[in-house]
């Protein structure tokens, strides 16, 4: 078995929030969940200070989700509140991921290095969207600083350096990493060889995934002097890969040449 472990169980999504939100794969269901959570917080009257803090967290989760899947808002506006089944929501994270691999693997030379560097920086910004992040920070700069507690969110930041935005952003990256790994394992076109007739051995598939992560977030950024820019996202993808895939840490070190 390629995965270290597989555990599937049905439960109330709000009994272990926000874990259920990040484990859900359907973007429309994820949006519905967080909107329901925000609505429930708006109806609460007691403990107003903690409720406000929780609401800010959920609003930022929703902002990240809609930046990752911009068609959520567009489809809602077009249909008056209902989605059309024939229009899947674009995943900008996946778009950026595939674009980095395609662009970097087509070749980086001295005559195109400048344009490639600019392109990679723009693609990495899709995961971070600095302009929208700054806009959100400006909206709440006049409000008191958010203080976290275990009752507000068991997965909330525990150090002063971890901001609300960074915490939620990393959580969404982890959700993408898990989604990408699951897709690679389950998709026949990715996990097959010989024109899709045979499935790769688990070790070959694991190494292929490690190579993709290394190319997108290590080798290509390093060749374009953007290794530090890609580092935060790389850490999340590598950590998720090593925790999810049997002998993942070993394969990763082999690919990048670490001892």
mmCIF file of C-alpha atoms in Angstrom:
data_model
loop_
_atom_site.group_PDB
_atom_site.id
_atom_site.type_symbol
_atom_site.label_atom_id
_atom_site.label_comp_id
_atom_site.label_asym_id
_atom_site.label_seq_id
_atom_site.Cartn_x
_atom_site.Cartn_y
_atom_site.Cartn_z
ATOM 1 C CA UNK A 1 0.000 0.000 0.000
ATOM 2 C CA UNK A 2 1.424 3.385 -1.018
ATOM 3 C CA UNK A 3 -0.250 5.403 1.720
ATOM 4 C CA UNK A 4 1.004 4.945 5.254
ATOM 5 C CA UNK A 5 -2.560 4.677 6.470
ATOM 6 C CA UNK A 6 -6.102 5.243 5.292
ATOM 7 C CA UNK A 7 -8.864 6.229 7.674
ATOM 8 C CA UNK A 8 -12.328 7.190 6.461
ATOM 9 C CA UNK A 9 -15.167 7.980 8.823
ATOM 10 C CA UNK A 10 -18.347 9.986 8.657
ATOM 11 C CA UNK A 11 -19.068 12.582 11.297
ATOM 12 C CA UNK A 12 -20.567 15.985 11.941
ATOM 13 C CA UNK A 13 -18.282 18.465 10.101
ATOM 14 C CA UNK A 14 -18.555 20.970 12.946
ATOM 15 C CA UNK A 15 -17.630 18.485 15.664
ATOM 16 C CA UNK A 16 -13.954 18.747 14.704
ATOM 17 C CA UNK A 17 -13.730 22.114 12.973
ATOM 18 C CA UNK A 18 -11.786 23.146 10.911
ATOM 19 C CA UNK A 19 -10.423 19.673 10.107
ATOM 20 C CA UNK A 20 -13.555 18.692 8.214
ATOM 21 C CA UNK A 21 -13.361 21.892 6.151
ATOM 22 C CA UNK A 22 -9.839 21.108 4.943
ATOM 23 C CA UNK A 23 -10.573 17.429 4.335
ATOM 24 C CA UNK A 24 -13.540 18.213 2.075
ATOM 25 C CA UNK A 25 -12.495 18.145 -1.606
ATOM 26 C CA UNK A 26 -15.551 19.696 -3.279
ATOM 27 C CA UNK A 27 -15.037 23.510 -3.319
ATOM 28 C CA UNK A 28 -18.775 24.179 -3.380
ATOM 29 C CA UNK A 29 -19.305 22.044 -0.278
ATOM 30 C CA UNK A 30 -16.333 23.710 1.401
ATOM 31 C CA UNK A 31 -17.838 27.130 0.726
ATOM 32 C CA UNK A 32 -21.210 26.003 2.079
ATOM 33 C CA UNK A 33 -19.553 24.701 5.254
ATOM 34 C CA UNK A 34 -17.641 27.875 6.050
ATOM 35 C CA UNK A 35 -20.645 30.080 5.228
ATOM 36 C CA UNK A 36 -22.736 28.026 7.628
ATOM 37 C CA UNK A 37 -20.025 28.384 10.271
ATOM 38 C CA UNK A 38 -19.929 32.174 9.819
ATOM 39 C CA UNK A 39 -23.715 32.371 10.014
ATOM 40 C CA UNK A 40 -23.758 30.398 13.255
ATOM 41 C CA UNK A 41 -21.179 32.751 14.759
ATOM 42 C CA UNK A 42 -23.217 35.786 13.745
ATOM 43 C CA UNK A 43 -26.186 34.369 15.642
ATOM 44 C CA UNK A 44 -24.239 33.905 18.843
ATOM 45 C CA UNK A 45 -24.783 36.607 21.431
ATOM 46 C CA UNK A 46 -22.678 35.524 24.388
ATOM 47 C CA UNK A 47 -18.907 35.744 24.620
ATOM 48 C CA UNK A 48 -18.906 38.408 21.894
ATOM 49 C CA UNK A 49 -15.138 39.001 21.916
ATOM 50 C CA UNK A 50 -14.218 35.386 21.213
ATOM 51 C CA UNK A 51 -17.011 35.139 18.651
ATOM 52 C CA UNK A 52 -15.554 38.125 16.772
ATOM 53 C CA UNK A 53 -12.141 36.508 16.695
ATOM 54 C CA UNK A 54 -13.578 33.245 15.404
ATOM 55 C CA UNK A 55 -15.560 35.110 12.765
ATOM 56 C CA UNK A 56 -12.403 36.825 11.489
ATOM 57 C CA UNK A 57 -10.706 33.457 11.122
ATOM 58 C CA UNK A 58 -13.638 31.993 9.195
ATOM 59 C CA UNK A 59 -13.937 35.049 6.960
ATOM 60 C CA UNK A 60 -10.301 34.701 6.014
ATOM 61 C CA UNK A 61 -10.755 30.992 5.342
ATOM 62 C CA UNK A 62 -13.570 31.948 2.974
ATOM 63 C CA UNK A 63 -11.426 34.616 1.290
ATOM 64 C CA UNK A 64 -8.642 32.086 0.666
ATOM 65 C CA UNK A 65 -11.085 29.527 -0.686
ATOM 66 C CA UNK A 66 -12.589 32.010 -3.127
ATOM 67 C CA UNK A 67 -9.168 33.204 -4.263
ATOM 68 C CA UNK A 68 -8.214 29.589 -4.934
ATOM 69 C CA UNK A 69 -11.540 28.884 -6.680
ATOM 70 C CA UNK A 70 -12.571 32.249 -8.209
ATOM 71 C CA UNK A 71 -15.477 30.696 -10.111
ATOM 72 C CA UNK A 72 -17.317 30.163 -6.834
ATOM 73 C CA UNK A 73 -18.364 33.796 -6.670
ATOM 74 C CA UNK A 74 -18.787 34.130 -10.433
ATOM 75 C CA UNK A 75 -21.132 31.147 -10.689
ATOM 76 C CA UNK A 76 -23.117 32.370 -7.689
ATOM 77 C CA UNK A 77 -23.554 35.764 -9.340
ATOM 78 C CA UNK A 78 -24.486 34.261 -12.714
ATOM 79 C CA UNK A 79 -27.023 31.782 -11.400
ATOM 80 C CA UNK A 80 -28.536 33.800 -8.607
ATOM 81 C CA UNK A 81 -27.279 31.521 -5.886
ATOM 82 C CA UNK A 82 -27.210 28.116 -7.573
ATOM 83 C CA UNK A 83 -24.319 26.416 -9.332
ATOM 84 C CA UNK A 84 -24.492 24.740 -12.716
ATOM 85 C CA UNK A 85 -23.325 21.125 -12.640
ATOM 86 C CA UNK A 86 -21.522 21.361 -15.990
ATOM 87 C CA UNK A 87 -19.041 23.981 -14.776
ATOM 88 C CA UNK A 88 -16.364 22.711 -12.369
ATOM 89 C CA UNK A 89 -14.631 25.334 -10.269
ATOM 90 C CA UNK A 90 -11.187 26.302 -11.491
ATOM 91 C CA UNK A 91 -8.442 25.531 -8.977
ATOM 92 C CA UNK A 92 -5.879 28.323 -9.316
ATOM 93 C CA UNK A 93 -3.420 26.467 -7.093
ATOM 94 C CA UNK A 94 -3.447 23.494 -9.461
ATOM 95 C CA UNK A 95 -3.211 25.842 -12.444
ATOM 96 C CA UNK A 96 -0.157 27.542 -10.949
ATOM 97 C CA UNK A 97 1.415 24.203 -10.023
ATOM 98 C CA UNK A 98 1.094 22.745 -13.525
ATOM 99 C CA UNK A 99 2.207 26.025 -15.127
ATOM 100 C CA UNK A 100 5.408 26.064 -13.042
ATOM 101 C CA UNK A 101 6.276 22.529 -14.133
ATOM 102 C CA UNK A 102 5.479 23.137 -17.797
ATOM 103 C CA UNK A 103 7.312 26.460 -17.956
ATOM 104 C CA UNK A 104 10.382 25.273 -16.072
ATOM 105 C CA UNK A 105 10.719 22.016 -17.956
ATOM 106 C CA UNK A 106 10.596 23.658 -21.372
ATOM 107 C CA UNK A 107 14.062 25.026 -20.677
ATOM 108 C CA UNK A 108 15.717 27.945 -18.894
ATOM 109 C CA UNK A 109 18.492 29.713 -20.827
ATOM 110 C CA UNK A 110 20.354 32.983 -20.533
ATOM 111 C CA UNK A 111 18.114 34.662 -23.145
ATOM 112 C CA UNK A 112 14.839 33.770 -21.387
ATOM 113 C CA UNK A 113 15.923 33.644 -17.741
ATOM 114 C CA UNK A 114 14.588 37.119 -16.923
ATOM 115 C CA UNK A 115 11.130 36.445 -18.350
ATOM 116 C CA UNK A 116 11.031 32.976 -16.784
ATOM 117 C CA UNK A 117 11.889 34.440 -13.393
ATOM 118 C CA UNK A 118 9.098 36.992 -13.677
ATOM 119 C CA UNK A 119 6.660 34.268 -14.730
ATOM 120 C CA UNK A 120 7.619 31.992 -11.840
ATOM 121 C CA UNK A 121 7.295 34.829 -9.326
ATOM 122 C CA UNK A 122 3.780 35.569 -10.607
ATOM 123 C CA UNK A 123 2.806 31.902 -10.393
ATOM 124 C CA UNK A 124 4.108 31.586 -6.833
ATOM 125 C CA UNK A 125 2.161 34.735 -5.930
ATOM 126 C CA UNK A 126 -1.040 32.873 -6.820
ATOM 127 C CA UNK A 127 -0.480 30.781 -3.688
ATOM 128 C CA UNK A 128 0.205 33.881 -1.585
ATOM 129 C CA UNK A 129 -1.807 36.637 -3.382
ATOM 130 C CA UNK A 130 0.074 39.488 -1.587
ATOM 131 C CA UNK A 131 -2.200 42.262 -2.926
ATOM 132 C CA UNK A 132 -5.386 40.686 -1.577
ATOM 133 C CA UNK A 133 -3.648 39.833 1.671
ATOM 134 C CA UNK A 134 -2.610 43.469 2.122
ATOM 135 C CA UNK A 135 -6.132 44.639 1.333
ATOM 136 C CA UNK A 136 -7.550 42.364 4.018
ATOM 137 C CA UNK A 137 -4.960 43.534 6.542
ATOM 138 C CA UNK A 138 -5.952 47.158 5.854
ATOM 139 C CA UNK A 139 -9.589 46.313 6.559
ATOM 140 C CA UNK A 140 -8.842 45.153 10.088
ATOM 141 C CA UNK A 141 -5.853 47.354 11.002
ATOM 142 C CA UNK A 142 -8.017 49.605 13.163
ATOM 143 C CA UNK A 143 -9.356 46.668 15.171
ATOM 144 C CA UNK A 144 -7.628 45.270 18.211
ATOM 145 C CA UNK A 145 -5.043 42.543 17.697
ATOM 146 C CA UNK A 146 -6.490 39.061 17.531
ATOM 147 C CA UNK A 147 -5.578 36.852 20.492
ATOM 148 C CA UNK A 148 -5.888 33.131 20.067
ATOM 149 C CA UNK A 149 -6.992 30.474 22.512
ATOM 150 C CA UNK A 150 -7.522 26.740 22.326
ATOM 151 C CA UNK A 151 -11.284 27.310 22.618
ATOM 152 C CA UNK A 152 -11.297 29.606 19.588
ATOM 153 C CA UNK A 153 -9.472 27.195 17.269
ATOM 154 C CA UNK A 154 -7.477 24.204 18.428
ATOM 155 C CA UNK A 155 -5.191 24.611 15.404
ATOM 156 C CA UNK A 156 -4.678 28.354 15.829
ATOM 157 C CA UNK A 157 -1.200 29.930 15.896
ATOM 158 C CA UNK A 158 0.728 29.558 19.151
ATOM 159 C CA UNK A 159 3.473 32.131 18.547
ATOM 160 C CA UNK A 160 3.273 35.876 18.061
ATOM 161 C CA UNK A 161 5.026 35.648 14.693
ATOM 162 C CA UNK A 162 2.235 33.538 13.199
ATOM 163 C CA UNK A 163 -0.457 35.883 11.930
ATOM 164 C CA UNK A 164 -4.059 35.023 11.244
ATOM 165 C CA UNK A 165 -3.415 35.300 7.514
ATOM 166 C CA UNK A 166 -0.324 33.095 7.490
ATOM 167 C CA UNK A 167 -1.973 30.432 9.635
ATOM 168 C CA UNK A 168 -5.014 30.104 7.364
ATOM 169 C CA UNK A 169 -2.868 30.326 4.230
ATOM 170 C CA UNK A 170 -0.642 27.440 5.323
ATOM 171 C CA UNK A 171 -3.715 25.387 6.230
ATOM 172 C CA UNK A 172 -5.062 25.907 2.697
ATOM 173 C CA UNK A 173 -1.663 24.922 1.266
ATOM 174 C CA UNK A 174 -1.827 21.707 3.281
ATOM 175 C CA UNK A 175 -5.301 21.031 1.896
ATOM 176 C CA UNK A 176 -3.938 21.511 -1.625
ATOM 177 C CA UNK A 177 -0.938 19.264 -0.912
ATOM 178 C CA UNK A 178 -3.212 16.455 0.305
ATOM 179 C CA UNK A 179 -5.514 16.936 -2.675
ATOM 180 C CA UNK A 180 -2.584 16.838 -5.125
ATOM 181 C CA UNK A 181 -1.124 13.673 -3.605
ATOM 182 C CA UNK A 182 -4.514 11.940 -3.648
ATOM 183 C CA UNK A 183 -4.993 12.961 -7.279
ATOM 184 C CA UNK A 184 -1.591 11.591 -8.274
ATOM 185 C CA UNK A 185 -2.282 8.259 -6.578
ATOM 186 C CA UNK A 186 -5.814 7.859 -7.926
ATOM 187 C CA UNK A 187 -5.484 9.345 -11.423
ATOM 188 C CA UNK A 188 -4.812 6.587 -13.949
ATOM 189 C CA UNK A 189 -3.051 8.868 -16.425
ATOM 190 C CA UNK A 190 -0.550 9.969 -13.764
ATOM 191 C CA UNK A 191 0.008 6.616 -12.082
ATOM 192 C CA UNK A 192 0.173 4.517 -15.244
ATOM 193 C CA UNK A 193 2.855 3.631 -17.759
ATOM 194 C CA UNK A 194 2.966 2.018 -21.218
ATOM 195 C CA UNK A 195 0.156 4.198 -22.619
ATOM 196 C CA UNK A 196 -1.936 3.747 -19.500
ATOM 197 C CA UNK A 197 -2.036 -0.021 -19.734
ATOM 198 C CA UNK A 198 -0.020 -0.742 -16.606
ATOM 199 C CA UNK A 199 0.026 0.917 -13.213
ATOM 200 C CA UNK A 200 3.368 2.069 -11.863
ATOM 201 C CA UNK A 201 4.878 0.265 -8.938
ATOM 202 C CA UNK A 202 4.362 2.128 -5.683
ATOM 203 C CA UNK A 203 8.036 3.086 -5.446
ATOM 204 C CA UNK A 204 8.090 4.494 -8.984
ATOM 205 C CA UNK A 205 4.924 6.501 -8.373
ATOM 206 C CA UNK A 206 6.257 7.839 -5.075
ATOM 207 C CA UNK A 207 9.497 8.939 -6.734
ATOM 208 C CA UNK A 208 7.582 10.577 -9.584
ATOM 209 C CA UNK A 209 5.655 12.686 -7.083
ATOM 210 C CA UNK A 210 8.851 13.592 -5.243
ATOM 211 C CA UNK A 211 10.430 14.618 -8.551
ATOM 212 C CA UNK A 212 7.476 16.890 -9.379
ATOM 213 C CA UNK A 213 7.704 18.600 -5.998
ATOM 214 C CA UNK A 214 11.457 18.992 -6.356
ATOM 215 C CA UNK A 215 11.186 20.404 -9.884
ATOM 216 C CA UNK A 216 8.373 22.848 -9.079
ATOM 217 C CA UNK A 217 9.639 24.126 -5.740
ATOM 218 C CA UNK A 218 13.366 23.374 -5.619
ATOM 219 C CA UNK A 219 15.226 22.882 -8.904
ATOM 220 C CA UNK A 220 13.300 25.397 -11.061
ATOM 221 C CA UNK A 221 13.218 28.140 -8.373
ATOM 222 C CA UNK A 222 16.909 27.549 -7.633
ATOM 223 C CA UNK A 223 17.842 28.035 -11.289
ATOM 224 C CA UNK A 224 15.909 31.323 -11.276
ATOM 225 C CA UNK A 225 17.226 32.548 -7.909
ATOM 226 C CA UNK A 226 13.796 32.225 -6.281
ATOM 227 C CA UNK A 227 14.549 29.384 -3.898
ATOM 228 C CA UNK A 228 13.738 31.471 -0.804
ATOM 229 C CA UNK A 229 10.445 32.638 -2.296
ATOM 230 C CA UNK A 230 9.363 29.042 -2.886
ATOM 231 C CA UNK A 231 10.637 27.768 0.471
ATOM 232 C CA UNK A 232 7.463 28.200 2.598
ATOM 233 C CA UNK A 233 5.291 26.360 0.081
ATOM 234 C CA UNK A 234 7.982 23.736 -0.490
ATOM 235 C CA UNK A 235 8.138 22.927 3.224
ATOM 236 C CA UNK A 236 4.397 22.330 3.322
ATOM 237 C CA UNK A 237 4.383 20.081 0.232
ATOM 238 C CA UNK A 238 7.419 18.089 1.366
ATOM 239 C CA UNK A 239 6.043 17.663 4.887
ATOM 240 C CA UNK A 240 2.684 16.435 3.585
ATOM 241 C CA UNK A 241 4.399 14.095 1.116
ATOM 242 C CA UNK A 242 6.692 12.589 3.751
ATOM 243 C CA UNK A 243 3.808 12.077 6.189
ATOM 244 C CA UNK A 244 1.462 10.576 3.596
ATOM 245 C CA UNK A 245 3.715 8.380 1.476
ATOM 246 C CA UNK A 246 5.456 5.263 2.726
ATOM 247 C CA UNK A 247 9.237 5.951 2.800
ATOM 248 C CA UNK A 248 8.492 9.437 1.477
ATOM 249 C CA UNK A 249 11.334 11.071 3.374
ATOM 250 C CA UNK A 250 13.806 8.582 1.893
ATOM 251 C CA UNK A 251 12.613 9.203 -1.683
ATOM 252 C CA UNK A 252 12.664 12.979 -1.207
ATOM 253 C CA UNK A 253 16.241 12.945 0.006
ATOM 254 C CA UNK A 254 17.261 10.780 -2.936
ATOM 255 C CA UNK A 255 15.720 13.170 -5.440
ATOM 256 C CA UNK A 256 17.303 16.343 -4.028
ATOM 257 C CA UNK A 257 20.583 14.680 -3.155
ATOM 258 C CA UNK A 258 20.370 14.979 0.626
ATOM 259 C CA UNK A 259 22.106 12.445 2.844
#
